[in-house]
mmCIF file of C-alpha atoms and ligand atoms in Angstrom:
data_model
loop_
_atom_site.group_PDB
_atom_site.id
_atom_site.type_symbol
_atom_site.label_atom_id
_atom_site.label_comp_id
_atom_site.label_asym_id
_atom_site.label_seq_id
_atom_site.Cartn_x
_atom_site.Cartn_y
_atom_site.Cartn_z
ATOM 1 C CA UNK A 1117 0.000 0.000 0.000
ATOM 2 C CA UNK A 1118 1.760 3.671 -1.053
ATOM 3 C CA UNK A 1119 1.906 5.468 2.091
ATOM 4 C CA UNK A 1120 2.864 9.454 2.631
ATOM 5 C CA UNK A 1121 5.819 9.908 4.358
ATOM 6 C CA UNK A 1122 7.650 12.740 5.612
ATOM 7 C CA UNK A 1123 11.380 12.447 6.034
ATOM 8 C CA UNK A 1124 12.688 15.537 7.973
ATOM 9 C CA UNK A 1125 16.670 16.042 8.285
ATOM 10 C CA UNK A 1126 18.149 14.989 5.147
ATOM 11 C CA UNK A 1127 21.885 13.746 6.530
ATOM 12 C CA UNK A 1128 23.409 10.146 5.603
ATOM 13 C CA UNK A 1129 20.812 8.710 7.776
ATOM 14 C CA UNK A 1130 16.918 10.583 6.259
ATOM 15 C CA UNK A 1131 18.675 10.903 2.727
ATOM 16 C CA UNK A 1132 19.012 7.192 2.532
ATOM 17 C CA UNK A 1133 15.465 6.669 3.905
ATOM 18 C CA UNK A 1134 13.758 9.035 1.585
ATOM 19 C CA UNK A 1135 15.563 7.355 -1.020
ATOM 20 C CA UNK A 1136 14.329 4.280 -0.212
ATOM 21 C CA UNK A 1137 11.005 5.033 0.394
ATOM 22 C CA UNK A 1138 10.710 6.727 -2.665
ATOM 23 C CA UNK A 1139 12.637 3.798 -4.686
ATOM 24 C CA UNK A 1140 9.573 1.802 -2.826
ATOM 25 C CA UNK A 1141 6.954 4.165 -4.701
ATOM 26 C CA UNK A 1142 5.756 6.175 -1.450
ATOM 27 C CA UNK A 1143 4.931 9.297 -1.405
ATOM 28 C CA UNK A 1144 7.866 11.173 -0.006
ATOM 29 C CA UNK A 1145 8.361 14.693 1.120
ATOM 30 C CA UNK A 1146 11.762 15.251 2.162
ATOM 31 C CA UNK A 1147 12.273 18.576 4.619
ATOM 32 C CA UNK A 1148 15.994 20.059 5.223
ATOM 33 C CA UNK A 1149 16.988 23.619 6.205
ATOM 34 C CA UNK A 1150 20.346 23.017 3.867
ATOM 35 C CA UNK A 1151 19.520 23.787 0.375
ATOM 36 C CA UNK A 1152 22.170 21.507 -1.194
ATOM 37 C CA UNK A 1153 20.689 18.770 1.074
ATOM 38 C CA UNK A 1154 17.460 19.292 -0.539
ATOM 39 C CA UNK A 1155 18.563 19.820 -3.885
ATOM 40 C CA UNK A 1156 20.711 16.355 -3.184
ATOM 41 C CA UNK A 1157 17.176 14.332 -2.821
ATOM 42 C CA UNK A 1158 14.976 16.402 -5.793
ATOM 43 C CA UNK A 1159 14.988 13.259 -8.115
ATOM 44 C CA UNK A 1160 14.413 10.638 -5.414
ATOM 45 C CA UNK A 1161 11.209 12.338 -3.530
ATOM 46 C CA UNK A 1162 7.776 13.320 -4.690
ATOM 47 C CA UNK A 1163 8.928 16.937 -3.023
ATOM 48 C CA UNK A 1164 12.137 17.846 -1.507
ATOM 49 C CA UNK A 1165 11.808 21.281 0.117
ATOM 50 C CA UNK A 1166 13.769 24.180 1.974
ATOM 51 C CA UNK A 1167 12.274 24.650 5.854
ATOM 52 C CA UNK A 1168 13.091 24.815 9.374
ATOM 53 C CA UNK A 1169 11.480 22.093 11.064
ATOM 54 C CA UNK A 1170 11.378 23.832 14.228
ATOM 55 C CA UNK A 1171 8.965 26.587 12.595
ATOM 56 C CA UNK A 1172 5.824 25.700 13.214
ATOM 57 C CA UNK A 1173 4.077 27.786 9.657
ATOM 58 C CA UNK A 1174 6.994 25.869 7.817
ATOM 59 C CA UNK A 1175 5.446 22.435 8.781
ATOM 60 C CA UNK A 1176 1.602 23.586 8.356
ATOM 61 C CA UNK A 1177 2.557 25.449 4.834
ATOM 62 C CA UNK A 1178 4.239 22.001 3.600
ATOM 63 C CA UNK A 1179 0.852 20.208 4.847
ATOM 64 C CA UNK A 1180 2.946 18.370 7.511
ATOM 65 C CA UNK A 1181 -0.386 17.461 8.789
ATOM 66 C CA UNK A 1182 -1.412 15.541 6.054
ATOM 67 C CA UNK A 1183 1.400 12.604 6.094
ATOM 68 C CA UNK A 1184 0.527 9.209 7.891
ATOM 69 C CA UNK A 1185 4.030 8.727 8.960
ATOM 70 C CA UNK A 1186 6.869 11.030 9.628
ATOM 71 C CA UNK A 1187 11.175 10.078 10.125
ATOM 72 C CA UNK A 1188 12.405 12.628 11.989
ATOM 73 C CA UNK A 1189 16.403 12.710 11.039
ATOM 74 C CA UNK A 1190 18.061 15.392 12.869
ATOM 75 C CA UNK A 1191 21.078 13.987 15.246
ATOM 76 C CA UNK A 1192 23.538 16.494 16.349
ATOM 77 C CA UNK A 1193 20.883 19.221 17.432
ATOM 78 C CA UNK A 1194 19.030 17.890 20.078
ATOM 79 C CA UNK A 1195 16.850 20.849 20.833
ATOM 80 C CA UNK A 1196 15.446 20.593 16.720
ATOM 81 C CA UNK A 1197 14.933 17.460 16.981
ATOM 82 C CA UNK A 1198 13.054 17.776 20.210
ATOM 83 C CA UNK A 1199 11.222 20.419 19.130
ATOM 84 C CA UNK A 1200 10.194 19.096 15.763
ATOM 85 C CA UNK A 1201 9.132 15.833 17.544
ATOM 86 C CA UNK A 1202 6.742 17.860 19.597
ATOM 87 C CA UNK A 1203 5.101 19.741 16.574
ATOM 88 C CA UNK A 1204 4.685 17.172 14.197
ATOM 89 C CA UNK A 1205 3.175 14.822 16.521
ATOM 90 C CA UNK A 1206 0.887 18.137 17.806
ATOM 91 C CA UNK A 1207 -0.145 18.355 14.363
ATOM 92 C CA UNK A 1208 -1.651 14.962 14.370
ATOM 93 C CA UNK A 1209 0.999 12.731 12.227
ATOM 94 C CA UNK A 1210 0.158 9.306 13.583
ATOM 95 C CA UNK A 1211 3.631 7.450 13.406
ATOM 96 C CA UNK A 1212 6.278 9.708 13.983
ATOM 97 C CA UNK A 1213 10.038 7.865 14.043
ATOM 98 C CA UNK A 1214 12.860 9.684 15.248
ATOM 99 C CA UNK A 1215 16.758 9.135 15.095
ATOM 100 C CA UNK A 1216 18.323 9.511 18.194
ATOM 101 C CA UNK A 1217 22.190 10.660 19.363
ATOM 102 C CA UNK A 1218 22.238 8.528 22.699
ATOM 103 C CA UNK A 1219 20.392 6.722 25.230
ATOM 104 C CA UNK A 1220 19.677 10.130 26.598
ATOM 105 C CA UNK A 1221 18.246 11.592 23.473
ATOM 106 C CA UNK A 1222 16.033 8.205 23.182
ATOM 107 C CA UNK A 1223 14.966 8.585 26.471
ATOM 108 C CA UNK A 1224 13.428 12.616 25.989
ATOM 109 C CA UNK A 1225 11.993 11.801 22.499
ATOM 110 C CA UNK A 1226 9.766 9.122 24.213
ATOM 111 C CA UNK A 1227 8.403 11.574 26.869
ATOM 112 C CA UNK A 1228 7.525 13.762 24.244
ATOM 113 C CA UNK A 1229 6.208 11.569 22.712
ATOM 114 C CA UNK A 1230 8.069 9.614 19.526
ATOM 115 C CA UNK A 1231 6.471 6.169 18.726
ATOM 116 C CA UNK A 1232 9.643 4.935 17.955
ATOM 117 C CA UNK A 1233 13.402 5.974 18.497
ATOM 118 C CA UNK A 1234 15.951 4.436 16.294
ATOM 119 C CA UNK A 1235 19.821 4.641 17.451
ATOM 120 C CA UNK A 1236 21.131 3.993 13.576
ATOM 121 C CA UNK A 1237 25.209 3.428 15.182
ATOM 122 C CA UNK A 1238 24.017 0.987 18.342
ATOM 123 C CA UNK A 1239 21.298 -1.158 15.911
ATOM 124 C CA UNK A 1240 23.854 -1.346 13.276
ATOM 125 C CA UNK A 1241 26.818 -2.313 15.871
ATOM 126 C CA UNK A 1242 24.501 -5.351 17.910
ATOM 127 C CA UNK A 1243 23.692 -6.408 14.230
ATOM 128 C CA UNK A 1244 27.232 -6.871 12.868
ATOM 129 C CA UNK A 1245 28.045 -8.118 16.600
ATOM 130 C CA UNK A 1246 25.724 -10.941 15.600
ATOM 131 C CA UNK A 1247 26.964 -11.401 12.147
ATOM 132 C CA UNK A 1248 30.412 -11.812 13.591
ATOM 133 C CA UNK A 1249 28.939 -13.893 16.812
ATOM 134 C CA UNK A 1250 27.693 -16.444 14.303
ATOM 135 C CA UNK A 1251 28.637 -17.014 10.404
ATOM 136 C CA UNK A 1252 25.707 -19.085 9.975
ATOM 137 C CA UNK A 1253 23.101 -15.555 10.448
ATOM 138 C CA UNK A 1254 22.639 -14.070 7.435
ATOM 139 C CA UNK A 1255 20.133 -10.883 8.803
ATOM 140 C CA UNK A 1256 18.910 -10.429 12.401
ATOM 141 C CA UNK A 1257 15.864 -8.670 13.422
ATOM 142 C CA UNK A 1258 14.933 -7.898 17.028
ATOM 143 C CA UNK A 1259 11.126 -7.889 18.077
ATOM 144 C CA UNK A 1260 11.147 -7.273 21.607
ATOM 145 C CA UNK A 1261 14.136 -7.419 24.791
ATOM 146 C CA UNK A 1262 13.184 -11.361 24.422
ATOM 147 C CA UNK A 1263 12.667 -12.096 21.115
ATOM 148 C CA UNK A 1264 13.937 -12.377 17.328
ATOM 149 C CA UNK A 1265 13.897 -13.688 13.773
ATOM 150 C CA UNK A 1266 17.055 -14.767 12.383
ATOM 151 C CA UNK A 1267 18.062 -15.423 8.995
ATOM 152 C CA UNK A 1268 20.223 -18.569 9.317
ATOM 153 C CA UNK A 1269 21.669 -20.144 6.347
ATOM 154 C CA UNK A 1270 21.227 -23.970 6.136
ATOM 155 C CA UNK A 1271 24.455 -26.378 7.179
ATOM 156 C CA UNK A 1272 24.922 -29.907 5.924
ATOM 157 C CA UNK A 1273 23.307 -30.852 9.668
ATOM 158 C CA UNK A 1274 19.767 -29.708 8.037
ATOM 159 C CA UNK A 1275 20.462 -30.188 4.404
ATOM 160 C CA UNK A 1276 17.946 -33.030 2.411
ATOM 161 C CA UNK A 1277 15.827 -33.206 5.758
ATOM 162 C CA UNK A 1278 12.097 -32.309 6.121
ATOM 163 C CA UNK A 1279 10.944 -29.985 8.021
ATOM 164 C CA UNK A 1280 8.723 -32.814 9.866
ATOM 165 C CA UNK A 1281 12.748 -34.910 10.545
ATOM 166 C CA UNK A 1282 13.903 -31.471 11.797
ATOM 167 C CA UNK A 1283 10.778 -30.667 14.264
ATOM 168 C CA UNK A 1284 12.754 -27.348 15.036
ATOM 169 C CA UNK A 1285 9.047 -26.548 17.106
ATOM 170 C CA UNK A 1286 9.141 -29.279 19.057
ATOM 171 C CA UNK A 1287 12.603 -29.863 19.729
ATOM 172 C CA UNK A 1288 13.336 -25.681 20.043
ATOM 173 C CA UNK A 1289 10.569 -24.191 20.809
ATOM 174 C CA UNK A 1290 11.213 -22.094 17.469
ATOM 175 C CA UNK A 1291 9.230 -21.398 14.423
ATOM 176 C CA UNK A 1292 10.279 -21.714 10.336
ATOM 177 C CA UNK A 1293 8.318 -18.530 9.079
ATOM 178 C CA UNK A 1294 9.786 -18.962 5.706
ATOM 179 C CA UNK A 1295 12.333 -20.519 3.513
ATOM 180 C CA UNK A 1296 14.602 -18.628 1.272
ATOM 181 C CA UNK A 1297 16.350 -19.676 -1.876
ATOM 182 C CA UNK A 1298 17.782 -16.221 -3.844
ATOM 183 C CA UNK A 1299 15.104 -14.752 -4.525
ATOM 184 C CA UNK A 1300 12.230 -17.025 -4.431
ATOM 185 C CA UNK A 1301 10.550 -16.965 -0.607
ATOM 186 C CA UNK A 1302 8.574 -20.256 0.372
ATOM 187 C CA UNK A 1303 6.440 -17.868 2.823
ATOM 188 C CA UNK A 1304 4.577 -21.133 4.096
ATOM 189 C CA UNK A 1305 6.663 -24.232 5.142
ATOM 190 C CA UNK A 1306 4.830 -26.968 5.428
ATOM 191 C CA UNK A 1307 6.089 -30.064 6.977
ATOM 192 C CA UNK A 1308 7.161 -32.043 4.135
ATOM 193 C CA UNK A 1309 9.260 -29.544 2.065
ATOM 194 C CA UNK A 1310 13.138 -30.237 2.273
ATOM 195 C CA UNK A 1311 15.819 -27.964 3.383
ATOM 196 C CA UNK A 1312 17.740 -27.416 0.157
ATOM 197 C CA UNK A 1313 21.818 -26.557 -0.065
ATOM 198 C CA UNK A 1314 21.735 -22.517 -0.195
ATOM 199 C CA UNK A 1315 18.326 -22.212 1.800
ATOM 200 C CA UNK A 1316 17.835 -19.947 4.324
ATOM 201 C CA UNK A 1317 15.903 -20.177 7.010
ATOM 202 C CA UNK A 1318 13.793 -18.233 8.690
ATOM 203 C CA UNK A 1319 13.521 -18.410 11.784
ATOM 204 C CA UNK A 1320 11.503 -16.715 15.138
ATOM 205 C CA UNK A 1321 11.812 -17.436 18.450
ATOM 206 C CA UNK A 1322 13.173 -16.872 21.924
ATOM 207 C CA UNK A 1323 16.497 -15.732 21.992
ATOM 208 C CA UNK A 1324 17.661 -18.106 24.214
ATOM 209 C CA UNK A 1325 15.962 -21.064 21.966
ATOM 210 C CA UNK A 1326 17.675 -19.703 18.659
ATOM 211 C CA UNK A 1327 20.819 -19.581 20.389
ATOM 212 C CA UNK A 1328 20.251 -23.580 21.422
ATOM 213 C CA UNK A 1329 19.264 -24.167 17.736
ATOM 214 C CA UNK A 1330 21.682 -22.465 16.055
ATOM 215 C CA UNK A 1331 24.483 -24.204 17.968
ATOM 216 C CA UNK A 1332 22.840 -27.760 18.076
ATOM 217 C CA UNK A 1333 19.919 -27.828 15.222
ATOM 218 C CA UNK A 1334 22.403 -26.626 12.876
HETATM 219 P P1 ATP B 2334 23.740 11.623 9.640
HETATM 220 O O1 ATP B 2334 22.477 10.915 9.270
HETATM 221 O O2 ATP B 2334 24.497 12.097 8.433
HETATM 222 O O3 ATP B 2334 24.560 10.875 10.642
HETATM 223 P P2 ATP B 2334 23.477 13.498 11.753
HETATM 224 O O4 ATP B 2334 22.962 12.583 12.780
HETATM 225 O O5 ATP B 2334 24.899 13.966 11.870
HETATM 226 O O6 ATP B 2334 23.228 12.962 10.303
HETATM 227 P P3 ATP B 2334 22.722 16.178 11.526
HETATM 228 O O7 ATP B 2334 23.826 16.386 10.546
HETATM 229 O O8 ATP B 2334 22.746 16.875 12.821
HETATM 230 O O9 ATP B 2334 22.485 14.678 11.784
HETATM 231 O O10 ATP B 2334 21.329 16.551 10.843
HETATM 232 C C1 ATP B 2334 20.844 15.892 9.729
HETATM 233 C C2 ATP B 2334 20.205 16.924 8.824
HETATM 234 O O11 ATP B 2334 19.201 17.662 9.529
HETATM 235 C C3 ATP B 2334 21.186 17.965 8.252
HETATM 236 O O12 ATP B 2334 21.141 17.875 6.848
HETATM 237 C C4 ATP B 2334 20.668 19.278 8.771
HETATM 238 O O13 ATP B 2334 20.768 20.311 7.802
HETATM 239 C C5 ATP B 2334 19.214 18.979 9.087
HETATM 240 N N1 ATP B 2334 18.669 19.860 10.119
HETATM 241 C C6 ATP B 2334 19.175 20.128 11.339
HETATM 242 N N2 ATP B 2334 18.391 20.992 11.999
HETATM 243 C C7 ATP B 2334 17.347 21.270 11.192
HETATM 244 C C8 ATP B 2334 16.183 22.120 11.276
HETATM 245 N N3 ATP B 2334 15.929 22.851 12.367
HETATM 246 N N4 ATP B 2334 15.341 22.173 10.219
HETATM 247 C C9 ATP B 2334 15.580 21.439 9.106
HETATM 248 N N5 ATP B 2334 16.635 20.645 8.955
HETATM 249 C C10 ATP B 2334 17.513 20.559 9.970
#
C-alpha cells in the first residue's frame, strides 16, 4: 500500500530513507533547512523542500499534517529534533520515528512523545556483533528485549531433511516462518518440504531457543 511519508533532516541517515522510500513508490516529502541537502534528494522524492522544522508555519505550509508517517532525522541538534518531535506529533501525524544521538536523546523523544526511536550506530553495531557472533546468520531482526527472527543459512546438519525430521518446534521451541532460496521466498513451510543446499531459514523465536538451535539444530 503507497503510504505518505515525511522524512525531515536529510543527513546520511533521512537521505538514505527518503531514497528508499521513494525507490519503494511512497509518497515522499523530504524537509531540510540546507539547500544543497534538498537539492541532493529532488529526483528521489515526490517533493524535496527548503524549511526549518522547528517553525511551526513551515510544517503547516508544507501540509505536515497531512502525512501518515513522519522520520524525523536530525542527530547532532538535540533541541530541533526535540522540538520538531513535539510539533509534528501536535499536528496529528500518527507514526512519527525519530533518530536519536544517545540513550539520553532516546529517552526525551519518548516523553515527548516519539512512537519509535531508532539509534542507527548501536542497531547497526549489535547487528554486525551478531553477524560476527555467528557465520551461519545471514540478517537479524529484534522484536522485543526477548525475542527475534534470524536469517540462518542452512548447514549440511539440516540439508535433504524435512521440516517434519527437523521438528525445530518441538525440539526448540522455534518457528520456520519462511524458507529462502535467492530470490524465491517459500512464505509457508509446510512439513514435508526439504531444506535445500543454499536455503535460508527463517527463523523466530526466543532468543535463548535460537541460540540452542543455532548451535545444536544446525
Ligand atoms: P547523519 O544521518 O548524516 O549521521 P546526523 O545525525 O549527523 O546525520 P545532523 O547532521 O545533525 O544529523 O542533521 C541531519 C540533517 O538535519 C542535516 O542535513 C541538517 O541540515 C538537518 N537539520 C538540522 N536541523 C534542522 C532544522 N531545524 N530544520 C531542518 N533541517 C535541519
Amino acid at each position: 500500500m503507497k503510504k505518505q511519508v515525511v522524512v525531515i533532516g536529510l543527513g546520511r541517515f533521512g537521505s538514505s530513507v527518503c531514497r528508499e522510500l521513494y525507490a519503494l513508490g511512497h509518497e515522499v516529502l523530504a524537509i531540510d533547512q540546507d539547500v544543497e541537502k534538498v537539492d541532493a534528494v529532488n529526483d528521489f522524492s515526490s517533493q524535496a523542500s527548503v524549511a526549518n522544522a522547528t517553525d511551526e508555519k513551515d510544517l503547516k505550509s508544507l501540509g505536515v499534517r497531512n502525512f501518515q508517517h513522519a522520520i524525523i532525522a536530525i542527530g547532532d541538534d538535540l533541541q530541533a529534533s526535540v522540538l520538531c518531535t513535539l510539533m509534528v506529533k501536535d499536528l496529528g501525524v500518527e507514526k512519527v520515528w525519530v533518530k536519536a544521538r544517545d540513550l539520553q536523546h532516546q529517552k526525551i523523544l519518548e516523553k515527548v512523545g516519539a512512537d519509535r526511536v531508532i539509534q542507527p550506530e548501536n542497531e547497526m553495531g549489535i547487528r554486525v556483533a551478531h553477524h560476527v557472533d555467528s557465520e551461519k546468520i545471514v540478517d537479524y531482526i529484534e522484536l522485543s528485549k526477548d525475542f527475534s527472527i534470524l536469517e540462518l543459512a542452512a548447514t549440511k546438519k539440516v540439508i535433504n531433511r524435512s521440516l517434519e525430521e527437523l521438528s525445530i518446534r518441538a525440539n526448540y521451541n522455534c518457528v520456520v516462518l519462511a524458507i529462502k532460496q535467492d530470490e524465491h521466498v517459500n512464505i509457508a513451510p509446510v512439513q514435508e518440504d526439504v531444506v535445500k543446499e543454499g536455503d535460508v531459514l527463517i527463523v523466530m523465536g526466543h532468543r535463548e531457543d535460537l541460540k540452542r538451535f543455532e548451535d545444536k539444530g544446525l
